[in-house]
Short mmCIF file of N, CA and C in Angstrom, two decimals:
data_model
loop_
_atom_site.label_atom_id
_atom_site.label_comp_id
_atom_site.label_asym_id
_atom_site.label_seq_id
_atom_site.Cartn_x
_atom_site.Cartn_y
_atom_site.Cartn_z
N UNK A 37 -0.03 60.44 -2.96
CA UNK A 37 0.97 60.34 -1.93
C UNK A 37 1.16 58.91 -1.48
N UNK A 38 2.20 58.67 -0.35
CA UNK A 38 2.11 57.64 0.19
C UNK A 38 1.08 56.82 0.48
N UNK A 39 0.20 57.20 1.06
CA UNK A 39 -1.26 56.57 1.30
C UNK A 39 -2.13 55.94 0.25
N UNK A 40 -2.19 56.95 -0.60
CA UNK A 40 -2.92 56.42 -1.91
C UNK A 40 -2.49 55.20 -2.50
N UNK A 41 -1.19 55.59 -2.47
CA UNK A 41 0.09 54.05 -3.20
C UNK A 41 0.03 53.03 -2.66
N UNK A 42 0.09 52.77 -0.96
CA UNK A 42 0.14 51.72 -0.72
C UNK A 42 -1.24 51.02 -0.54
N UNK A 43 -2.42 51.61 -0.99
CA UNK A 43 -3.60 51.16 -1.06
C UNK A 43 -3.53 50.33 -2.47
N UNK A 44 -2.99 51.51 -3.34
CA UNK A 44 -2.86 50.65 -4.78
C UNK A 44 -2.13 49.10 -4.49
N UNK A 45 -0.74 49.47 -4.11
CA UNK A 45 0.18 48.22 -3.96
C UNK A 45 -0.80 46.93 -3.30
N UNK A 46 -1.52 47.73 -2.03
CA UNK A 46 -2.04 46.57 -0.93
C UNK A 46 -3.20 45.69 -2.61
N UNK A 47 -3.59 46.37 -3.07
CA UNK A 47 -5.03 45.88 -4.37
C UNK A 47 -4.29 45.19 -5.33
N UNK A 48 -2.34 45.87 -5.45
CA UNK A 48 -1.55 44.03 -6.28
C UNK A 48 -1.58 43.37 -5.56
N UNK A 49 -1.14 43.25 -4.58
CA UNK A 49 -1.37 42.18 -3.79
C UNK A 49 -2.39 41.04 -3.99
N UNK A 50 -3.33 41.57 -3.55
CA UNK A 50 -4.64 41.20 -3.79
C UNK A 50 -4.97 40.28 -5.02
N UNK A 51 -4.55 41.33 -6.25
CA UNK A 51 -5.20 40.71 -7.44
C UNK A 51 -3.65 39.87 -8.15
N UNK A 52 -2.53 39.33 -7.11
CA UNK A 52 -1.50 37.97 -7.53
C UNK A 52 -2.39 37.20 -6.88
N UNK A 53 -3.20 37.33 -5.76
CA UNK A 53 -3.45 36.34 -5.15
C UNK A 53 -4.57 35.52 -5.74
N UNK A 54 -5.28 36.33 -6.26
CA UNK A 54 -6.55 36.14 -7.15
C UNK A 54 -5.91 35.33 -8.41
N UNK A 55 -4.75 35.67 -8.96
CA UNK A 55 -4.24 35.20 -10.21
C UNK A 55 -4.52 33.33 -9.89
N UNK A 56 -3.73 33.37 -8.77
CA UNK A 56 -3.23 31.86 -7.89
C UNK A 56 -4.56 31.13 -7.84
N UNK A 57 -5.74 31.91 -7.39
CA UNK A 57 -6.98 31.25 -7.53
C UNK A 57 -7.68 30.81 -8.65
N UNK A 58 -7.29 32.11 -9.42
CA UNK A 58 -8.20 31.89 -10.68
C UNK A 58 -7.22 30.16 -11.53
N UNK A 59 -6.23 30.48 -11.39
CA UNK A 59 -5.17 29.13 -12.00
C UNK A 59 -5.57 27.98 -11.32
N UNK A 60 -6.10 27.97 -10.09
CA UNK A 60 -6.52 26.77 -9.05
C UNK A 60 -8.20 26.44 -9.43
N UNK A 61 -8.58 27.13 -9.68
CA UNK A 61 -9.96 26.72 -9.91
C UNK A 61 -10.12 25.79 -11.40
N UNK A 62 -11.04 25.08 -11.08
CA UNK A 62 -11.45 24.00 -12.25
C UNK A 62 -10.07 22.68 -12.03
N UNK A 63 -9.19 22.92 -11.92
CA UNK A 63 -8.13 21.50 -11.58
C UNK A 63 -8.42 20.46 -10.86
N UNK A 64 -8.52 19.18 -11.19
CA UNK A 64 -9.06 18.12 -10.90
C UNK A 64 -8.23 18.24 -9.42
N UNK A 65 -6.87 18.54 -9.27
CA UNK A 65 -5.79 17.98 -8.20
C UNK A 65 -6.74 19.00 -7.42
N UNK A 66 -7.21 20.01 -6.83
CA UNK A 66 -7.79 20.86 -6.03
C UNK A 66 -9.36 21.13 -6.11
N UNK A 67 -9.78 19.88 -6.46
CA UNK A 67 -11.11 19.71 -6.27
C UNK A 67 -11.73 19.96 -5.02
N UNK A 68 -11.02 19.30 -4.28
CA UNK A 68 -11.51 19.61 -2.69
C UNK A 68 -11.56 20.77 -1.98
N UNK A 69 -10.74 21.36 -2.71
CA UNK A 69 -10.83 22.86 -2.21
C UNK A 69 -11.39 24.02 -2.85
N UNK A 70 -11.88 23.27 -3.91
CA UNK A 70 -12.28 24.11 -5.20
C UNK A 70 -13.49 25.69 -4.80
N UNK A 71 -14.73 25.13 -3.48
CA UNK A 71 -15.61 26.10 -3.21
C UNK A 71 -14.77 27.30 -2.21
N UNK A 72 -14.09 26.35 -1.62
CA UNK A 72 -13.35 27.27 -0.47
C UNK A 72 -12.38 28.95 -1.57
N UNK A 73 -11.97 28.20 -2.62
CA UNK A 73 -11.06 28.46 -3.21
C UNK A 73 -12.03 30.04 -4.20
N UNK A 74 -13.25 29.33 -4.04
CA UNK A 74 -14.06 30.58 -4.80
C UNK A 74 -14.40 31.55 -4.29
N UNK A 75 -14.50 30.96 -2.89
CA UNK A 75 -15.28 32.09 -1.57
C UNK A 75 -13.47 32.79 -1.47
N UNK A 76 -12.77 32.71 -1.50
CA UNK A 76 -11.83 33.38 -1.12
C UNK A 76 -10.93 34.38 -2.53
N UNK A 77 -11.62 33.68 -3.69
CA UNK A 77 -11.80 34.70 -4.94
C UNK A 77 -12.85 35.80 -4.74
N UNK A 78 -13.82 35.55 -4.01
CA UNK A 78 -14.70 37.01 -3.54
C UNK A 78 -14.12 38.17 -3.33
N UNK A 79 -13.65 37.07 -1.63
CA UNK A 79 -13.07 38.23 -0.81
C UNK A 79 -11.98 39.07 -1.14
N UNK A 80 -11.31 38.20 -2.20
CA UNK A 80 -9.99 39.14 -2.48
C UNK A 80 -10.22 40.14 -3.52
N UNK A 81 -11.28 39.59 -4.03
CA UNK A 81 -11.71 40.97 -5.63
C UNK A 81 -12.81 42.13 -4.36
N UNK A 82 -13.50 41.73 -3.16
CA UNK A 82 -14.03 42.76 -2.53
C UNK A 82 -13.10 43.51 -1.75
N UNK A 83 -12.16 42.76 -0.95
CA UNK A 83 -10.88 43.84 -0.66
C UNK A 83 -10.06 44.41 -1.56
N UNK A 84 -10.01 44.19 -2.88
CA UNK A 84 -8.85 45.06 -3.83
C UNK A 84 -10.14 46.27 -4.26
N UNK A 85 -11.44 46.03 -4.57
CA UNK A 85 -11.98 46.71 -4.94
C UNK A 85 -11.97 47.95 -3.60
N UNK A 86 -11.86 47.43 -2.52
CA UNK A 86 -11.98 48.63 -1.42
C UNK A 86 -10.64 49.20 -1.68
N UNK A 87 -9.44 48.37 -1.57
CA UNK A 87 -8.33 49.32 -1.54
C UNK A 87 -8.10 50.44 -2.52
N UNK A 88 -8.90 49.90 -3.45
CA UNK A 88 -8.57 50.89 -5.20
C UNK A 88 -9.53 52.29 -4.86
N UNK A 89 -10.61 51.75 -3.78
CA UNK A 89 -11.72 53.05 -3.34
C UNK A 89 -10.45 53.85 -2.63
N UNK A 90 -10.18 53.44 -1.47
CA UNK A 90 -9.10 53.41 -0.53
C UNK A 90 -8.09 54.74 -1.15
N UNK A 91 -7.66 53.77 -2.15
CA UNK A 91 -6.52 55.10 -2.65
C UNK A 91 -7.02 56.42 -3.39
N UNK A 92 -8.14 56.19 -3.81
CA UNK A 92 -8.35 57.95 -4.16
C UNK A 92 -8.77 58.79 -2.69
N UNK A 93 -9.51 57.59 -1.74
CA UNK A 93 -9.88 58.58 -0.46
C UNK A 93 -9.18 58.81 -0.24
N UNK A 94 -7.96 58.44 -0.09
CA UNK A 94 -6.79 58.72 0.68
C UNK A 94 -5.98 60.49 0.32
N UNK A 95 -6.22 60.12 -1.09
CA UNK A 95 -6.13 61.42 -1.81
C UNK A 95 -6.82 62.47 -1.45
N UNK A 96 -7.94 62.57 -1.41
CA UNK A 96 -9.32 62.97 -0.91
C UNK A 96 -8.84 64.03 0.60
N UNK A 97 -8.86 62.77 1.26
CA UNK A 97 -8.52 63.15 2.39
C UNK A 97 -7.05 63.99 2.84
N UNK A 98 -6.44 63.63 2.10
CA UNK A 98 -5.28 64.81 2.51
C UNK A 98 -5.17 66.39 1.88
N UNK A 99 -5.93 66.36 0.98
CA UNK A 99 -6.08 67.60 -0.02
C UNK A 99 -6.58 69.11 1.25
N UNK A 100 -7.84 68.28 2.45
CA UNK A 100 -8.01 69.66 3.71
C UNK A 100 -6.86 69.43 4.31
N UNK A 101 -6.23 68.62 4.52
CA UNK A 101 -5.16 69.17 5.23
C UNK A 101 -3.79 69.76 4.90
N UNK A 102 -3.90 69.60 3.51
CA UNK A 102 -2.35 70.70 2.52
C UNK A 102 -3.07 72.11 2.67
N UNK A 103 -4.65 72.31 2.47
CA UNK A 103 -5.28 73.67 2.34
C UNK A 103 -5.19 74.45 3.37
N UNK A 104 -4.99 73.66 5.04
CA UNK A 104 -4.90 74.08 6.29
C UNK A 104 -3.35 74.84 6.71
N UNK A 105 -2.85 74.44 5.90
CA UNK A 105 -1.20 74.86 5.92
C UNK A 105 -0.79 76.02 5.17
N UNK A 106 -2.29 76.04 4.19
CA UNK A 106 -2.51 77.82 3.27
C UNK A 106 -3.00 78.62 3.91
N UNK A 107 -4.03 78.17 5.29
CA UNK A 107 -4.82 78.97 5.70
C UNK A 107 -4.00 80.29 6.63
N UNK A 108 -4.74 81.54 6.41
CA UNK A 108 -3.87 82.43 6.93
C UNK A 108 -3.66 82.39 8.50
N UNK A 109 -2.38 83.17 8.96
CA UNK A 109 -2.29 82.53 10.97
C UNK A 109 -1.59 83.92 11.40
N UNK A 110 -1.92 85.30 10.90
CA UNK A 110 -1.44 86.71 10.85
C UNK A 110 -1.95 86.80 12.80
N UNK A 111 -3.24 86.62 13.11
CA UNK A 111 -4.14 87.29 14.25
C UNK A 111 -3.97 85.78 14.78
N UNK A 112 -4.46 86.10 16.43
CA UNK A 112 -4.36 84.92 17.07
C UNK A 112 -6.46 84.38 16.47
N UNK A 113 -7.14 85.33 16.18
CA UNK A 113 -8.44 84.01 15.41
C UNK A 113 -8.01 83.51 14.63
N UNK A 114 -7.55 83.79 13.39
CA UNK A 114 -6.83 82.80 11.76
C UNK A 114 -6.13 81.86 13.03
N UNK A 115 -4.95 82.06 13.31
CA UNK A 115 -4.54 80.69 14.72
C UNK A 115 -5.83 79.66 14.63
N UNK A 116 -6.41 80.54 15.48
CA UNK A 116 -7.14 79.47 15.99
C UNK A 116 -8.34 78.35 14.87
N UNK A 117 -8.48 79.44 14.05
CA UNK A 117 -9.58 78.71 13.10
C UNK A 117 -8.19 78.15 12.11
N UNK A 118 -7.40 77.97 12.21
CA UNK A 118 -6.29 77.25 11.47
C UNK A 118 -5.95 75.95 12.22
N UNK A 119 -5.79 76.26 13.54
CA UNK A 119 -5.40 74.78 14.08
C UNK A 119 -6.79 73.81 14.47
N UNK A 120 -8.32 74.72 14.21
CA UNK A 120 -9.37 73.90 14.43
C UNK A 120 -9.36 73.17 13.19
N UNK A 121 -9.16 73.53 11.90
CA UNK A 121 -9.11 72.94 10.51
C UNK A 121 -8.60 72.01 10.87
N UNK A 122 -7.14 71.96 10.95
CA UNK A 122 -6.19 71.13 10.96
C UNK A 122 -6.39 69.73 11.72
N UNK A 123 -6.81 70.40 12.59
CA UNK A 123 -6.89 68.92 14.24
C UNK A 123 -8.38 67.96 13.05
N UNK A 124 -9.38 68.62 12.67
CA UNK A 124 -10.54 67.78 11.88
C UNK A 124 -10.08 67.36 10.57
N UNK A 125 -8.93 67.91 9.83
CA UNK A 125 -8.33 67.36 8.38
C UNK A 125 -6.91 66.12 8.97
N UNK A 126 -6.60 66.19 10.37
CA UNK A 126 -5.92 65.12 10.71
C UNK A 126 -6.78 63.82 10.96
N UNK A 127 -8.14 63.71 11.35
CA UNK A 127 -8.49 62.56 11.37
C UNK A 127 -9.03 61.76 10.31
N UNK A 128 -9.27 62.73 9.75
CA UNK A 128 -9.51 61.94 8.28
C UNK A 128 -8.01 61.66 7.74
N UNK A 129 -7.08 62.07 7.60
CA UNK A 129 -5.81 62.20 7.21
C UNK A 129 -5.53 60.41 8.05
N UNK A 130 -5.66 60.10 9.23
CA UNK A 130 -5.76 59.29 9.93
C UNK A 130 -6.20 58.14 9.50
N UNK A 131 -7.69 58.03 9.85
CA UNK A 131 -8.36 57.24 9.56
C UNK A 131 -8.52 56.37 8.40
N UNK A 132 -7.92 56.98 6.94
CA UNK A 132 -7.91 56.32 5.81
C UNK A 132 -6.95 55.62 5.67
N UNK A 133 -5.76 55.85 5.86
CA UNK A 133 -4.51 54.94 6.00
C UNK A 133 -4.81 53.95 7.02
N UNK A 134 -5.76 53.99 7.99
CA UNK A 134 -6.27 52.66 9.06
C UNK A 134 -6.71 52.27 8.61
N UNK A 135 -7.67 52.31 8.00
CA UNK A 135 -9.11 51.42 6.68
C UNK A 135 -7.96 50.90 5.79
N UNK A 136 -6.99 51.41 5.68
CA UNK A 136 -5.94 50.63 4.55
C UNK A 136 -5.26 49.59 4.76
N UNK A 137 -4.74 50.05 6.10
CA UNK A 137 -3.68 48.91 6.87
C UNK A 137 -4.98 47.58 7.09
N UNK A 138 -5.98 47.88 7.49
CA UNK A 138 -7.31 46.68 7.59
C UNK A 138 -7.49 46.12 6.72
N UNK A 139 -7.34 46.74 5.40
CA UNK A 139 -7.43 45.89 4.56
C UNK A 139 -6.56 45.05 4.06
N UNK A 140 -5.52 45.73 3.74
CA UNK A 140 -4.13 45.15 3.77
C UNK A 140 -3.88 43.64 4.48
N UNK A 141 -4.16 43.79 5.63
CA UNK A 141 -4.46 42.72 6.71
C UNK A 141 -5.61 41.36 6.52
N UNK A 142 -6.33 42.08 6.02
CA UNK A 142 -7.56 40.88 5.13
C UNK A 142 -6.50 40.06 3.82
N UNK A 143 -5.71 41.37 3.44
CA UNK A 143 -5.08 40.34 1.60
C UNK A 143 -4.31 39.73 2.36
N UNK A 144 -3.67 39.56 3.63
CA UNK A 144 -2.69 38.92 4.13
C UNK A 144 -3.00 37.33 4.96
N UNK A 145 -4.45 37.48 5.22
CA UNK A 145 -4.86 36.70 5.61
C UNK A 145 -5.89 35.79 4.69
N UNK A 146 -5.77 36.03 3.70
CA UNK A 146 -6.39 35.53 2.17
C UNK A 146 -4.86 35.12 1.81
N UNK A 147 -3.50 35.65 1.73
CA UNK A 147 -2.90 35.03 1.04
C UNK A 147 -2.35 33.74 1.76
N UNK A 148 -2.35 33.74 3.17
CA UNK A 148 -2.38 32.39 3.91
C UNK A 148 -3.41 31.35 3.38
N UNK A 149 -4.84 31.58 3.18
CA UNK A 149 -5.43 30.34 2.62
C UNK A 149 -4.75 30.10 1.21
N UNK A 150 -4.08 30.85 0.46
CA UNK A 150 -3.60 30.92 -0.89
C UNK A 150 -2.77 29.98 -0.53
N UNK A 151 -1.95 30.40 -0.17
CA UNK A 151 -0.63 29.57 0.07
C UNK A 151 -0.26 28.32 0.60
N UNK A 152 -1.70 27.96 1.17
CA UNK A 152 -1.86 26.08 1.45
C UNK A 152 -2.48 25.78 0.58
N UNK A 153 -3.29 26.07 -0.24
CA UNK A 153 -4.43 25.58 -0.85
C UNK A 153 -4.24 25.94 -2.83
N UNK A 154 -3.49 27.17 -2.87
CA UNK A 154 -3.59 27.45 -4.46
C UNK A 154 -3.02 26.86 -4.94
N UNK A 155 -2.36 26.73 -6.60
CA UNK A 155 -2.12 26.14 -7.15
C UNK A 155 -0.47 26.03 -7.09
N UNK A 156 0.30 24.88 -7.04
CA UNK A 156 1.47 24.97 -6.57
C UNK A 156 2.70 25.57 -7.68
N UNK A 157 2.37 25.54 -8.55
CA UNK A 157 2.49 26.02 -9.91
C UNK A 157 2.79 27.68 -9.83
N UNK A 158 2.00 28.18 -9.06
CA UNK A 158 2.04 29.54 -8.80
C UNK A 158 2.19 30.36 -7.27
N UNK A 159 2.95 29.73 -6.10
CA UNK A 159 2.84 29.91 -5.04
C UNK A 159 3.65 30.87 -5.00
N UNK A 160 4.95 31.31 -5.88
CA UNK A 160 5.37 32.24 -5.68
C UNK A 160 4.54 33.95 -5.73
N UNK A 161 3.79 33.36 -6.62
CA UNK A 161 2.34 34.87 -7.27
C UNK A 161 2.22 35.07 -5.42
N UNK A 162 1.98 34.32 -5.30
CA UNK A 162 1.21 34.15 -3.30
C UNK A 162 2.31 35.47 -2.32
N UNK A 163 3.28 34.60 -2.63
CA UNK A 163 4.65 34.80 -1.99
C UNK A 163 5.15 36.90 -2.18
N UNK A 164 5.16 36.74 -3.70
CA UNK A 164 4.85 38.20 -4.07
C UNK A 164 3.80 39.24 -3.46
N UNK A 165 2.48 38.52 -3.40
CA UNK A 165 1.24 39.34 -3.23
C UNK A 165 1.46 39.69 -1.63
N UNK A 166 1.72 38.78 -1.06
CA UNK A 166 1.91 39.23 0.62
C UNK A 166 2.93 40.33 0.75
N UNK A 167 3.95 40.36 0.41
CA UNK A 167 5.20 40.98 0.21
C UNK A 167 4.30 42.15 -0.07
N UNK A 168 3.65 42.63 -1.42
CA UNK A 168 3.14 43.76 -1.45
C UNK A 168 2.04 44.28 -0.59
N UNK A 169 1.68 43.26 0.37
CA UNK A 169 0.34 43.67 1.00
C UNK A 169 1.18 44.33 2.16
N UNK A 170 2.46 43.62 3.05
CA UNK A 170 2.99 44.04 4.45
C UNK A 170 3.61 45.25 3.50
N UNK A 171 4.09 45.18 2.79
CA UNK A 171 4.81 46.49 2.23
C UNK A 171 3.54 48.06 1.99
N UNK A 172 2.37 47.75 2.02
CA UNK A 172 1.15 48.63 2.14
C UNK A 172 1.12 48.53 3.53
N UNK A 173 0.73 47.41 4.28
CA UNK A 173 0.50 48.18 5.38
C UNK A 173 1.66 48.88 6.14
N UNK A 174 3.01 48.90 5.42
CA UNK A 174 3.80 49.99 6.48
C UNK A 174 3.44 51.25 6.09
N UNK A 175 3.41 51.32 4.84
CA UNK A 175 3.84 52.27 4.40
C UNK A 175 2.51 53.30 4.82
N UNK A 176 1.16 52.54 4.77
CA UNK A 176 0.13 53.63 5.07
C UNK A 176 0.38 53.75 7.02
N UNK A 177 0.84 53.04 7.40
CA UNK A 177 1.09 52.94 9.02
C UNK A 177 1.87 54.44 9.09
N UNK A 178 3.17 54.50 8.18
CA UNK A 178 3.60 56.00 8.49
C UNK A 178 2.97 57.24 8.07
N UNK A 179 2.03 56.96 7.36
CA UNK A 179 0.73 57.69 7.36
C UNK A 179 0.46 58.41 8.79
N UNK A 180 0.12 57.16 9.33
CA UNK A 180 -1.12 57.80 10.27
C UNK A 180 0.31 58.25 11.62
N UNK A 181 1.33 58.11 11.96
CA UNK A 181 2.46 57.87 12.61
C UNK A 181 2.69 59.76 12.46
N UNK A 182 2.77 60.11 11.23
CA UNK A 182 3.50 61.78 10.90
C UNK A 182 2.31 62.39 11.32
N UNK A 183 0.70 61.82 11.19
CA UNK A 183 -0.43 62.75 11.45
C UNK A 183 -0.41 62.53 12.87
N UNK A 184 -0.83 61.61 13.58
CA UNK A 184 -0.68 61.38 14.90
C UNK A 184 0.19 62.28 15.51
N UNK A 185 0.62 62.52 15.17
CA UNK A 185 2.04 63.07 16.05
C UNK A 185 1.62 65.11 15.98
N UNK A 186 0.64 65.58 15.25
CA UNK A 186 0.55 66.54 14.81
C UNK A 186 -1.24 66.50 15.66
N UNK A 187 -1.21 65.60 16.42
CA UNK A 187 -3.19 65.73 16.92
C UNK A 187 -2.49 66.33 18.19
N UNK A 188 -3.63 67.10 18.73
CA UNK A 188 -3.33 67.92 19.98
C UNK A 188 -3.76 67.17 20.58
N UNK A 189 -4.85 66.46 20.75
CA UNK A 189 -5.24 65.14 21.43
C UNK A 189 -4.82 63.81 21.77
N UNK A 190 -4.02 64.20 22.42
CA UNK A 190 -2.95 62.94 22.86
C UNK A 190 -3.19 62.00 22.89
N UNK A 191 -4.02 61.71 23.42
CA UNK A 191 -5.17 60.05 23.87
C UNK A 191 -5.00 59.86 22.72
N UNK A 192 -5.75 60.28 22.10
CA UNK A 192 -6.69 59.55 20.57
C UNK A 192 -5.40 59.74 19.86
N UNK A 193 -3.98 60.30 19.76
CA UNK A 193 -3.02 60.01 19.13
C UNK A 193 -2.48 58.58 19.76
N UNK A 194 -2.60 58.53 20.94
CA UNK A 194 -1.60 57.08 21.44
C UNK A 194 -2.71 56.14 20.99
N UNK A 195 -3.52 56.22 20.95
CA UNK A 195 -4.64 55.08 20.64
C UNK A 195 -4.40 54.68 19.22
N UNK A 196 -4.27 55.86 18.08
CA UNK A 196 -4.01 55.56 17.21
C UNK A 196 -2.88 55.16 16.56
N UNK A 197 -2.22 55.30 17.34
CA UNK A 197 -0.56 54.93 17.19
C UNK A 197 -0.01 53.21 17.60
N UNK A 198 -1.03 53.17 18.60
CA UNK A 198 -0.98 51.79 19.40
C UNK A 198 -1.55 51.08 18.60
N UNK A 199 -2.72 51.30 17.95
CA UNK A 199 -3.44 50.41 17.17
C UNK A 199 -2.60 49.99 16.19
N UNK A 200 -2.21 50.74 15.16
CA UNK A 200 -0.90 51.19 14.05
C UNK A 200 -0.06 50.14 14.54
N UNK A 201 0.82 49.87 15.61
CA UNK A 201 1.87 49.35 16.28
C UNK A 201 1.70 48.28 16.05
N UNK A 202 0.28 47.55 16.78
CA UNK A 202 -0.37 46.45 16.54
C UNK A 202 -0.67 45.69 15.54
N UNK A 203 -1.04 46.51 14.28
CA UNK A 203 -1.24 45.77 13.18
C UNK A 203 -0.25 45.53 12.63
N UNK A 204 1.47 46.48 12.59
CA UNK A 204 2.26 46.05 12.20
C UNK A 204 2.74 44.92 12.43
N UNK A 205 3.34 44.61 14.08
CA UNK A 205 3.17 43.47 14.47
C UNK A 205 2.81 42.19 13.94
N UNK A 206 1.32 42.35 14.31
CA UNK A 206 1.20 40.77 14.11
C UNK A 206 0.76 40.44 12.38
N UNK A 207 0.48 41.62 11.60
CA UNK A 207 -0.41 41.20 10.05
C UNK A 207 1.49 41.38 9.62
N UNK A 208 2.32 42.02 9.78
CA UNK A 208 3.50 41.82 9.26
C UNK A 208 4.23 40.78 9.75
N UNK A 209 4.50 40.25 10.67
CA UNK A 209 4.72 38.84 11.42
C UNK A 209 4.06 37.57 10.19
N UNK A 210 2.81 37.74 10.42
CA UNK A 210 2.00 36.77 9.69
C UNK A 210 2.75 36.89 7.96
N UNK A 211 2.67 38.22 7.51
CA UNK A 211 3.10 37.67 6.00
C UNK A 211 4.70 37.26 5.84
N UNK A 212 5.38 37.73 6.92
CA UNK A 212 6.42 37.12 7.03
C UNK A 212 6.53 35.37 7.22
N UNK A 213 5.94 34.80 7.43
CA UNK A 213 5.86 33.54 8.13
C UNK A 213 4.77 33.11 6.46
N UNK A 214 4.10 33.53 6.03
CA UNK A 214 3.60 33.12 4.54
C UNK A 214 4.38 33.67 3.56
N UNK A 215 5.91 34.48 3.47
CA UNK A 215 6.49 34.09 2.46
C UNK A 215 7.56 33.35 2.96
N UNK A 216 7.94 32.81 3.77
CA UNK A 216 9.34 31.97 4.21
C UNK A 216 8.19 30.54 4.24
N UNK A 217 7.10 29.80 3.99
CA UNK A 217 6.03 28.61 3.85
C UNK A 217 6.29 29.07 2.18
N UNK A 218 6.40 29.77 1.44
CA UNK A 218 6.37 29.75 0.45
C UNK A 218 7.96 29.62 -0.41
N UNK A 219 8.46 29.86 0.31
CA UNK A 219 9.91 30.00 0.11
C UNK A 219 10.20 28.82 -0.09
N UNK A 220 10.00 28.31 1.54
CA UNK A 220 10.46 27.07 2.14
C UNK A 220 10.04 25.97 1.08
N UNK A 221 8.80 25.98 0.32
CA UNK A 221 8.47 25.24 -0.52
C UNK A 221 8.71 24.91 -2.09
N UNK A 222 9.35 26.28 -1.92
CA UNK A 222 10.49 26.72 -3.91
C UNK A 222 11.62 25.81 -3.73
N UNK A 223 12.43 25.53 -2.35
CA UNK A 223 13.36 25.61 -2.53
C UNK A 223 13.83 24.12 -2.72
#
């Protein structure tokens, strides 16, 4: 589903940005940045490796809550042991598309050191990879936006919704502002 995908997408992201590094490393012109440049080849092969986890949980996790929508609701108990399923297969339903958008948010803030520092040769790879990372974190954001809206627990829906709000905001702000630095520099 949605969730799973934009975990995948958020892990291209990731691994253009890695491309940009791997092309930057060993070049005499980016010597100076050369260790920085490795420590941030880590982080981006340890966040794509989470997002690639990411998208089968995601899978994972929505599978109790399609089964909750089989469960029978004839007597007011099936009711009730139907909407107890449901309310515990929504937070997981939840929660994985948040671990996504977080990560998402890490490739976005990896592709900012990319994008001052990688190889200029390849800044558009940069330019691309962000693009696919804000394009993951919306898309798992309406994730958690259709489940939220389905928690009987209001609080912990506005909380999670607010949070959601938030990361769109400012980690989509941010890759906006690292592909128009990248733009700005094609042109």
């Amino acid at each position: 589903g949605g969730g799973a995908a934009a975990a995948y997408v958020g892990a291209l992201g990731s691994a253009l940005n890695s491309m940009v590094g791997n092309l930057t490393v060993g070049k005499k012109s980016y010597a100076d940045v050369e260790d920085q440049v490795e420590e941030c080849l880590l982080q981006l092969q340890r966040v794509r490796e989470e997002l690639l986890a990411l998208s089968k949980k995601d899978s994972e996790a929505f599978a109790p809550l399609a089964a909750c929508y089989k469960m029978p609701r004839a007597t007011e108990e099936e009711k009730a042991q139907r909407t107890k399923a449901m309310q515990k297969a929504l937070i997981d339903a939840i929660e994985v598309p948040l671990s996504i958008m977080k990560a998402c948010a890490r490739v976005i803030d990896l592709s900012d050191f990319m994008a001052h520092n990688g190889s200029k040769m390849a800044l558009s790879d940069v330019a691309t990879g962000v693009s696919f990372a804000k394009g993951a974190l919306k898309g798992a954001a309406l994730n958690i936006f259709v489940n939220a809206k389905m928690l009987e627990d209001r609080k912990l829906a506005k909380r999670y919704t607010d949070e959601t709000e938030c990361l769109i905001i400012e980690w989509g702000k941010r890759a906006d502002d690292i592909y128009v630095f990248v733009l700005e520099g094609l042109r």
